[in-house]
Amino acid sequence: MGILSSMFEKRNTSSLAEPNDSLLSLFRGGRSTTGKAVNADSALTFSAVYACVRILSETIASLPLPVFERLAQGKGRAKDHYLYKVLHDSANNEMTAFTFRETAMNHLLLEGNFYAEKEFDEGGRVRGLWPLNPHKTWPERVNGELKYKSILPNGTQVVFKAEQIFHIPGMGFDGIKGYNPIKLAREAIGLGLAAEEYGARFFGNGAKPGGVLEHPEALSDNARTNLRSSWNEMHQGLEKQHRIAILEEGMTYKQIGIAPEEAQFLETRKFQVTEIARFFRVPPHMLADLERATFSNIEQQSIDFVTHSIRPWLVRWEQTINSRLLGIDSSRYFAEFVVEGLLRGDIKSRYEAYSIARQNGWLSANDIRAMENQNPIDSGDIYLVPLNMIPADQAKETVMDLSDPDNQRGLP
């Protein structure tokens, strides 16, 4: 009775408001129609999912994220701002900025939300960000006020005020919490995992479809067990391929499985890679799928990757930082990723673009050298003005001056 009471007690302590580990695991994923359990951990064992998560996470983590100050003309890096080091160098005493953003993107791509506890200094300014377990942290309204509940590794549940949490939600329904991407892609990932397992079992069983051994007489249980064991011992596994089978006592072998080529096994595996790439919005060629890639379109696909895949994530990051970390300071300061490095083409294309910008007067020599990671030069901040171009509002006066015979002769 004590065991039963403890079981009921554990069940009663779990609710949507205060879920335990078993209940939380249900929301992380589920079992697909193929029978494969799909959650954040199992999804990463599928190479296409792992590649997409790694590409997006490392790309965004590698981009510089400085804090800028709005100036009378343009902007400048605010290296003295208290958030500059947190966002650009190290998020806390144990994590670099790269590791922090890589972890955050992993949470967003696999769980749909990223939560971090803010560490404040004596003046109430943010001096560190510490990630929280995304599937053990959730937002909740208490008497109309937004709060965050989190279960710590020691099992203790903590309630945070909204201003104590740095929360980046992914795409969602209510604007507060993001959808779980792995749960939404459960069937696509499950099919990919099932295809991988099928291929592994196919080769593990000697790369032969399933079959049956037929005996003209009835066999005892021991005889069937011994026959199955001896057959598997003799023929199962790649190293035992192409051995000659000797069938005695009138036994025959009959194939009952479907050959992989008939089941379109390879086509299924290829399609699932494309399906996952579509889901995460990553160009297939970045997953080493070069079937439809050409020398001329890969560069354009890479630019599309920046504008359509990376840019929405960057905007999500920047706006959340400005609203949840900078607060009232956002009228003067703002965080912004530096993405020029991702948009760089080959050296010929870059130099042609620099030439156009230099000749038309919107880039100086030092501007160009900075983009190429070179030191400035003396007199490199001078901007050129094309002599064959004038402002439109001065065109009429210039035409009249040119029509004056005295001006044409160069007379005063």
Short mmCIF file of C-alpha atoms in Angstrom, two decimals:
data_model
loop_
_atom_site.label_atom_id
_atom_site.label_comp_id
_atom_site.label_asym_id
_atom_site.label_seq_id
_atom_site.Cartn_x
_atom_site.Cartn_y
_atom_site.Cartn_z
CA MET A 1 0.00 0.00 0.00
CA GLY A 2 2.96 2.26 0.68
CA ILE A 3 4.24 1.78 -2.89
CA LEU A 4 0.81 2.50 -4.36
CA SER A 5 0.38 5.61 -2.24
CA SER A 6 3.78 6.91 -3.33
CA MET A 7 2.86 6.29 -6.97
CA PHE A 8 -0.39 8.22 -6.63
CA GLU A 9 1.40 10.95 -4.72
CA LYS A 10 3.90 11.43 -7.54
CA ARG A 11 1.13 11.52 -10.10
CA ASN A 12 -0.82 14.12 -8.17
CA THR A 13 2.20 16.42 -7.81
CA SER A 14 2.50 16.74 -11.57
CA SER A 15 0.28 19.23 -13.37
CA LEU A 16 0.40 21.65 -16.26
CA ALA A 17 1.29 24.36 -13.78
CA GLU A 18 3.99 22.33 -12.06
CA PRO A 19 5.01 19.44 -14.37
CA ASN A 20 7.50 16.77 -13.35
CA ASP A 21 10.13 15.22 -15.62
CA SER A 22 7.76 12.55 -16.98
CA LEU A 23 5.12 15.07 -17.94
CA LEU A 24 7.66 17.47 -19.40
CA SER A 25 9.06 14.71 -21.63
CA LEU A 26 5.65 14.34 -23.24
CA PHE A 27 5.76 17.93 -24.49
CA ARG A 28 9.24 17.60 -25.96
CA GLY A 29 8.15 15.36 -28.79
CA GLY A 30 6.39 12.04 -29.19
CA ARG A 31 6.28 8.83 -31.17
CA SER A 32 5.89 9.20 -34.92
CA THR A 33 3.73 6.98 -37.11
CA THR A 34 6.83 4.96 -38.01
CA GLY A 35 7.10 3.99 -34.34
CA LYS A 36 10.27 6.01 -33.77
CA ALA A 37 10.37 8.22 -30.67
CA VAL A 38 11.19 11.77 -31.76
CA ASN A 39 12.48 14.42 -29.36
CA ALA A 40 15.35 16.89 -29.30
CA ASP A 41 17.90 14.21 -28.40
CA SER A 42 16.82 11.57 -30.91
CA ALA A 43 16.32 14.17 -33.68
CA LEU A 44 19.99 15.14 -33.48
CA THR A 45 20.98 11.57 -34.36
CA PHE A 46 19.48 12.21 -37.81
CA SER A 47 22.35 13.69 -39.80
CA ALA A 48 20.21 16.23 -41.68
CA VAL A 49 18.77 17.68 -38.45
CA TYR A 50 22.20 17.81 -36.83
CA ALA A 51 23.68 19.55 -39.88
CA CYS A 52 20.90 22.17 -40.05
CA VAL A 53 21.10 22.94 -36.33
CA ARG A 54 24.87 23.18 -36.48
CA ILE A 55 24.91 25.42 -39.56
CA LEU A 56 22.38 27.90 -38.18
CA SER A 57 23.84 27.88 -34.65
CA GLU A 58 27.47 28.31 -35.66
CA THR A 59 26.69 30.93 -38.30
CA ILE A 60 24.81 33.20 -35.91
CA ALA A 61 27.24 32.53 -33.04
CA SER A 62 30.20 33.53 -35.20
CA LEU A 63 28.80 36.93 -36.19
CA PRO A 64 30.08 39.91 -34.16
CA LEU A 65 27.36 41.42 -31.96
CA PRO A 66 28.48 44.87 -30.76
CA VAL A 67 26.48 47.52 -28.93
CA PHE A 68 26.24 50.75 -30.94
CA GLU A 69 25.55 54.30 -29.86
CA ARG A 70 23.40 56.62 -31.95
CA LEU A 71 25.43 59.68 -32.91
CA ALA A 72 24.48 62.97 -34.49
CA GLN A 73 25.74 61.51 -37.75
CA GLY A 74 25.58 57.73 -38.01
CA LYS A 75 26.58 55.35 -35.23
CA GLY A 76 29.64 54.25 -33.27
CA ARG A 77 30.62 51.23 -31.20
CA ALA A 78 29.82 51.79 -27.52
CA LYS A 79 32.69 49.74 -26.06
CA ASP A 80 32.23 51.33 -22.65
CA HIS A 81 28.60 50.22 -22.35
CA TYR A 82 27.99 47.57 -19.68
CA LEU A 83 26.37 45.18 -22.19
CA TYR A 84 29.15 45.38 -24.78
CA LYS A 85 31.33 42.77 -23.11
CA VAL A 86 28.36 40.50 -22.29
CA LEU A 87 27.15 40.37 -25.90
CA HIS A 88 30.45 40.66 -27.76
CA ASP A 89 33.01 38.85 -25.59
CA SER A 90 31.68 36.64 -22.76
CA ALA A 91 28.08 36.16 -21.65
CA ASN A 92 29.11 35.02 -18.16
CA ASN A 93 32.13 33.79 -16.23
CA GLU A 94 31.98 30.35 -17.88
CA MET A 95 30.76 30.96 -21.44
CA THR A 96 32.14 32.99 -24.31
CA ALA A 97 29.74 34.99 -26.42
CA PHE A 98 30.11 32.41 -29.20
CA THR A 99 29.26 29.48 -26.92
CA PHE A 100 26.35 31.36 -25.40
CA ARG A 101 24.74 32.21 -28.74
CA GLU A 102 25.43 28.72 -30.10
CA THR A 103 23.67 27.24 -27.05
CA ALA A 104 20.81 29.70 -27.43
CA MET A 105 20.28 28.78 -31.08
CA ASN A 106 20.34 25.08 -30.20
CA HIS A 107 17.53 25.69 -27.72
CA LEU A 108 15.55 27.75 -30.23
CA LEU A 109 15.92 25.27 -33.08
CA LEU A 110 15.23 22.16 -30.99
CA GLU A 111 12.83 23.45 -28.31
CA GLY A 112 11.41 26.67 -29.77
CA ASN A 113 12.44 28.93 -26.86
CA PHE A 114 15.58 30.22 -25.20
CA TYR A 115 15.57 31.30 -21.56
CA ALA A 116 18.46 32.85 -19.62
CA GLU A 117 18.59 34.22 -16.11
CA LYS A 118 20.02 37.73 -15.85
CA GLU A 119 22.88 38.35 -13.45
CA PHE A 120 22.88 41.92 -12.09
CA ASP A 121 25.66 43.99 -10.54
CA GLU A 122 25.31 46.25 -7.53
CA GLY A 123 23.90 49.01 -9.72
CA GLY A 124 21.18 46.79 -11.17
CA ARG A 125 22.85 46.49 -14.56
CA VAL A 126 23.07 43.19 -16.44
CA ARG A 127 26.57 41.76 -16.20
CA GLY A 128 25.87 38.15 -17.15
CA LEU A 129 23.36 35.78 -18.78
CA TRP A 130 22.97 32.15 -17.66
CA PRO A 131 20.99 29.72 -19.87
CA LEU A 132 18.11 27.75 -18.33
CA ASN A 133 16.88 24.31 -19.42
CA PRO A 134 14.25 25.13 -22.08
CA HIS A 135 12.04 22.08 -21.52
CA LYS A 136 12.00 22.72 -17.75
CA THR A 137 11.25 26.44 -18.00
CA TRP A 138 7.97 28.00 -19.10
CA PRO A 139 6.14 31.35 -18.97
CA GLU A 140 2.96 31.63 -16.94
CA ARG A 141 0.59 34.45 -16.02
CA VAL A 142 -0.06 34.87 -12.31
CA ASN A 143 -2.84 37.37 -11.55
CA GLY A 144 -2.28 38.89 -14.96
CA GLU A 145 1.47 39.31 -14.42
CA LEU A 146 3.91 37.39 -16.62
CA LYS A 147 6.28 35.19 -14.65
CA TYR A 148 8.65 32.36 -15.48
CA LYS A 149 8.86 29.03 -13.68
CA SER A 150 11.93 26.84 -13.93
CA ILE A 151 12.94 23.49 -12.44
CA LEU A 152 16.61 23.60 -11.45
CA PRO A 153 18.95 20.57 -11.78
CA ASN A 154 18.48 19.82 -8.06
CA GLY A 155 14.71 19.53 -8.59
CA THR A 156 13.82 22.83 -6.95
CA GLN A 157 11.22 24.95 -8.72
CA VAL A 158 11.97 28.67 -8.91
CA VAL A 159 9.62 31.47 -9.93
CA PHE A 160 11.23 34.43 -11.72
CA LYS A 161 9.81 37.84 -12.47
CA ALA A 162 9.69 38.72 -16.16
CA GLU A 163 12.47 41.31 -15.77
CA GLN A 164 14.80 38.60 -14.39
CA ILE A 165 14.60 36.47 -17.54
CA PHE A 166 16.01 37.03 -21.01
CA HIS A 167 13.56 35.11 -23.21
CA ILE A 168 13.80 34.74 -26.99
CA PRO A 169 10.68 32.98 -28.30
CA GLY A 170 10.64 31.29 -31.67
CA MET A 171 7.67 31.39 -34.01
CA GLY A 172 4.54 30.91 -31.91
CA PHE A 173 0.83 31.52 -31.61
CA ASP A 174 0.51 33.98 -28.73
CA GLY A 175 3.73 35.97 -29.06
CA ILE A 176 4.88 34.75 -25.64
CA LYS A 177 6.04 31.18 -26.21
CA GLY A 178 7.33 29.58 -29.39
CA TYR A 179 6.27 26.32 -30.98
CA ASN A 180 8.40 23.21 -30.47
CA PRO A 181 9.96 22.71 -33.97
CA ILE A 182 10.88 19.06 -33.39
CA LYS A 183 7.33 18.27 -32.33
CA LEU A 184 5.99 19.89 -35.51
CA ALA A 185 8.48 18.01 -37.70
CA ARG A 186 7.97 14.73 -35.83
CA GLU A 187 6.74 12.72 -38.83
CA ALA A 188 9.44 13.98 -41.22
CA ILE A 189 12.19 13.28 -38.71
CA GLY A 190 10.66 9.95 -37.71
CA LEU A 191 10.62 8.79 -41.32
CA GLY A 192 14.27 9.80 -41.72
CA LEU A 193 15.26 7.92 -38.56
CA ALA A 194 13.26 4.86 -39.65
CA ALA A 195 14.96 4.87 -43.07
CA GLU A 196 18.37 5.03 -41.41
CA GLU A 197 17.51 2.15 -39.08
CA TYR A 198 16.12 0.13 -41.97
CA GLY A 199 19.36 0.59 -43.88
CA ALA A 200 21.46 -0.36 -40.86
CA ARG A 201 19.40 -3.50 -40.22
CA PHE A 202 19.45 -4.36 -43.91
CA PHE A 203 23.24 -4.44 -44.00
CA GLY A 204 23.47 -5.90 -40.49
CA ASN A 205 21.41 -8.87 -41.65
CA GLY A 206 23.75 -9.59 -44.54
CA ALA A 207 22.16 -7.14 -46.98
CA LYS A 208 19.47 -9.66 -47.79
CA PRO A 209 15.71 -9.10 -47.54
CA GLY A 210 13.79 -11.15 -44.97
CA GLY A 211 12.80 -14.68 -45.83
CA VAL A 212 11.59 -17.99 -44.45
CA LEU A 213 12.99 -21.50 -44.38
CA GLU A 214 10.36 -24.10 -45.29
CA HIS A 215 10.66 -27.67 -43.96
CA PRO A 216 8.48 -30.48 -45.35
CA GLU A 217 7.73 -31.77 -41.85
CA ALA A 218 6.67 -30.20 -38.56
CA LEU A 219 9.53 -29.11 -36.29
CA SER A 220 9.65 -29.06 -32.52
CA ASP A 221 10.29 -25.82 -30.65
CA ASN A 222 13.89 -26.80 -29.97
CA ALA A 223 14.45 -27.72 -33.61
CA ARG A 224 13.12 -24.34 -34.81
CA THR A 225 15.29 -22.47 -32.30
CA ASN A 226 18.39 -24.41 -33.27
CA LEU A 227 17.71 -23.94 -36.98
CA ARG A 228 17.24 -20.18 -36.64
CA SER A 229 20.38 -19.81 -34.54
CA SER A 230 22.55 -21.84 -36.88
CA TRP A 231 21.22 -19.95 -39.94
CA ASN A 232 21.88 -16.52 -38.37
CA GLU A 233 25.29 -17.59 -37.15
CA MET A 234 26.22 -18.73 -40.63
CA HIS A 235 24.77 -15.88 -42.74
CA GLN A 236 24.01 -12.77 -40.64
CA GLY A 237 26.35 -9.76 -41.03
CA LEU A 238 28.32 -8.22 -43.87
CA GLU A 239 31.43 -10.26 -43.15
CA LYS A 240 29.43 -13.43 -43.88
CA GLN A 241 28.11 -12.22 -47.22
CA HIS A 242 27.96 -14.58 -50.21
CA ARG A 243 28.39 -17.77 -48.19
CA ILE A 244 26.85 -20.82 -49.80
CA ALA A 245 23.75 -22.03 -47.97
CA ILE A 246 23.35 -25.79 -47.61
CA LEU A 247 19.71 -26.80 -47.10
CA GLU A 248 19.09 -30.31 -45.78
CA GLU A 249 16.08 -32.56 -45.30
CA GLY A 250 14.17 -30.99 -48.20
CA MET A 251 14.22 -27.45 -46.80
CA THR A 252 13.74 -24.50 -49.18
CA TYR A 253 14.38 -20.75 -48.76
CA LYS A 254 11.67 -18.28 -49.81
CA GLN A 255 12.18 -14.52 -49.87
CA ILE A 256 9.29 -12.54 -48.38
CA GLY A 257 10.80 -9.06 -48.04
CA ILE A 258 10.82 -6.25 -50.56
CA ALA A 259 14.17 -5.32 -52.06
CA PRO A 260 15.31 -1.80 -51.18
CA GLU A 261 15.32 -0.66 -54.80
CA GLU A 262 11.69 -1.76 -55.10
CA ALA A 263 10.79 0.14 -51.92
CA GLN A 264 12.63 3.24 -53.27
CA PHE A 265 14.82 3.23 -50.19
CA LEU A 266 17.48 5.58 -51.56
CA GLU A 267 14.89 8.01 -52.94
CA THR A 268 13.21 8.13 -49.54
CA ARG A 269 16.46 8.95 -47.79
CA LYS A 270 17.28 11.69 -50.31
CA PHE A 271 13.83 13.23 -50.01
CA GLN A 272 14.00 13.30 -46.20
CA VAL A 273 17.24 15.28 -46.34
CA THR A 274 15.52 17.82 -48.60
CA GLU A 275 12.47 17.80 -46.34
CA ILE A 276 14.54 18.66 -43.25
CA ALA A 277 16.47 21.33 -45.18
CA ARG A 278 13.11 22.85 -46.19
CA PHE A 279 11.88 22.75 -42.62
CA PHE A 280 14.90 24.61 -41.23
CA ARG A 281 15.17 26.78 -44.37
CA VAL A 282 18.75 25.76 -45.12
CA PRO A 283 19.91 25.42 -48.76
CA PRO A 284 20.44 21.72 -49.62
CA HIS A 285 23.96 22.35 -50.92
CA MET A 286 24.99 23.33 -47.37
CA LEU A 287 24.02 19.79 -46.32
CA ALA A 288 26.37 18.38 -48.97
CA ASP A 289 23.41 17.72 -51.28
CA LEU A 290 24.83 19.01 -54.56
CA GLU A 291 22.42 17.21 -56.86
CA ARG A 292 20.81 20.43 -58.13
CA ALA A 293 23.62 22.84 -57.31
CA THR A 294 25.75 24.46 -60.00
CA PHE A 295 28.80 26.69 -59.91
CA SER A 296 26.67 29.67 -60.94
CA ASN A 297 23.82 29.29 -58.45
CA ILE A 298 25.63 28.33 -55.24
CA GLU A 299 26.75 31.91 -54.58
CA GLN A 300 23.20 33.16 -55.05
CA GLN A 301 21.88 30.42 -52.77
CA SER A 302 24.39 31.47 -50.14
CA ILE A 303 23.15 35.07 -50.35
CA ASP A 304 19.55 33.81 -50.11
CA PHE A 305 20.60 31.88 -47.01
CA VAL A 306 21.71 35.14 -45.37
CA THR A 307 18.66 37.18 -46.38
CA HIS A 308 15.92 34.57 -45.91
CA SER A 309 17.30 32.15 -43.29
CA ILE A 310 19.74 34.08 -41.10
CA ARG A 311 18.26 37.59 -41.22
CA PRO A 312 14.92 36.74 -39.50
CA TRP A 313 16.84 35.15 -36.63
CA LEU A 314 19.11 38.18 -36.35
CA VAL A 315 16.14 40.55 -36.20
CA ARG A 316 14.54 38.36 -33.53
CA TRP A 317 17.78 38.52 -31.48
CA GLU A 318 18.32 42.25 -31.94
CA GLN A 319 14.80 43.32 -31.04
CA THR A 320 14.71 41.06 -27.98
CA ILE A 321 18.05 42.42 -26.77
CA ASN A 322 16.95 46.00 -27.28
CA SER A 323 13.65 45.48 -25.45
CA ARG A 324 14.63 43.04 -22.67
CA LEU A 325 18.24 44.02 -21.94
CA LEU A 326 18.70 47.64 -22.96
CA GLY A 327 15.21 48.82 -22.00
CA ILE A 328 15.07 52.62 -21.69
CA ASP A 329 18.68 52.79 -22.92
CA SER A 330 17.49 51.58 -26.34
CA SER A 331 16.69 55.17 -27.31
CA ARG A 332 20.43 55.86 -27.31
CA TYR A 333 22.03 52.41 -27.64
CA PHE A 334 21.20 49.36 -29.73
CA ALA A 335 22.70 45.95 -30.52
CA GLU A 336 23.23 44.92 -34.13
CA PHE A 337 24.91 41.96 -35.79
CA VAL A 338 27.66 42.65 -38.32
CA VAL A 339 26.80 40.54 -41.37
CA GLU A 340 29.01 42.03 -44.07
CA GLY A 341 31.37 39.08 -43.86
CA LEU A 342 28.59 36.66 -44.89
CA LEU A 343 27.75 38.72 -47.96
CA ARG A 344 31.29 38.84 -49.34
CA GLY A 345 31.59 37.38 -52.82
CA ASP A 346 34.75 36.26 -54.58
CA ILE A 347 37.68 38.68 -54.76
CA LYS A 348 36.86 39.86 -58.31
CA SER A 349 33.23 40.66 -57.40
CA ARG A 350 34.29 42.46 -54.22
CA TYR A 351 36.87 44.61 -55.95
CA GLU A 352 34.43 45.55 -58.71
CA ALA A 353 31.86 46.60 -56.09
CA TYR A 354 34.51 48.59 -54.18
CA SER A 355 35.52 50.34 -57.40
CA ILE A 356 31.96 51.41 -58.11
CA ALA A 357 31.44 52.62 -54.55
CA ARG A 358 34.75 54.50 -54.53
CA GLN A 359 34.21 56.21 -57.86
CA ASN A 360 30.66 57.25 -56.97
CA GLY A 361 31.73 58.72 -53.67
CA TRP A 362 30.02 56.71 -50.92
CA LEU A 363 33.10 54.75 -49.77
CA SER A 364 36.55 56.07 -48.92
CA ALA A 365 39.81 54.16 -49.23
CA ASN A 366 39.80 53.49 -45.47
CA ASP A 367 36.19 52.29 -45.59
CA ILE A 368 37.23 49.70 -48.15
CA ARG A 369 40.37 48.73 -46.25
CA ALA A 370 38.30 48.20 -43.08
CA MET A 371 36.00 45.82 -44.98
CA GLU A 372 39.07 43.87 -46.09
CA ASN A 373 40.42 43.79 -42.51
CA GLN A 374 43.33 46.12 -43.32
CA ASN A 375 44.69 49.06 -41.36
CA PRO A 376 43.81 52.64 -42.45
CA ILE A 377 46.22 54.80 -44.42
CA ASP A 378 47.00 58.51 -44.32
CA SER A 379 44.52 60.63 -46.30
CA GLY A 380 42.38 57.52 -46.72
CA ASP A 381 39.24 59.17 -45.38
CA ILE A 382 38.80 61.44 -48.40
CA TYR A 383 35.66 60.83 -50.47
CA LEU A 384 35.73 61.35 -54.22
CA VAL A 385 33.13 63.39 -56.13
CA PRO A 386 32.42 62.48 -59.80
CA LEU A 387 33.03 65.60 -61.92
CA ASN A 388 30.65 64.51 -64.67
CA MET A 389 27.66 64.45 -62.30
CA ILE A 390 25.86 67.36 -60.63
CA PRO A 391 22.77 67.77 -58.44
CA ALA A 392 19.54 67.84 -60.43
CA ASP A 393 18.50 71.25 -59.04
CA GLN A 394 21.66 72.79 -60.49
CA ALA A 395 21.28 71.32 -63.95
CA LYS A 396 19.35 74.32 -65.41
CA GLU A 397 21.89 76.87 -64.19
CA THR A 398 24.74 74.79 -65.54
CA VAL A 399 23.13 74.51 -68.98
CA MET A 400 22.61 78.30 -69.09
CA ASP A 401 26.23 78.89 -68.10
CA LEU A 402 27.43 76.58 -70.84
CA SER A 403 25.30 78.40 -73.43
CA ASP A 404 26.93 81.75 -72.58
CA PRO A 405 29.55 82.53 -75.30
CA ASP A 406 31.76 84.27 -72.77
CA ASN A 407 31.89 81.22 -70.55
CA GLN A 408 32.66 79.04 -73.54
CA ARG A 409 35.68 81.27 -74.34
CA GLY A 410 36.73 81.19 -70.71
CA LEU A 411 36.24 85.02 -70.34
CA PRO A 412 35.35 86.51 -66.91
#
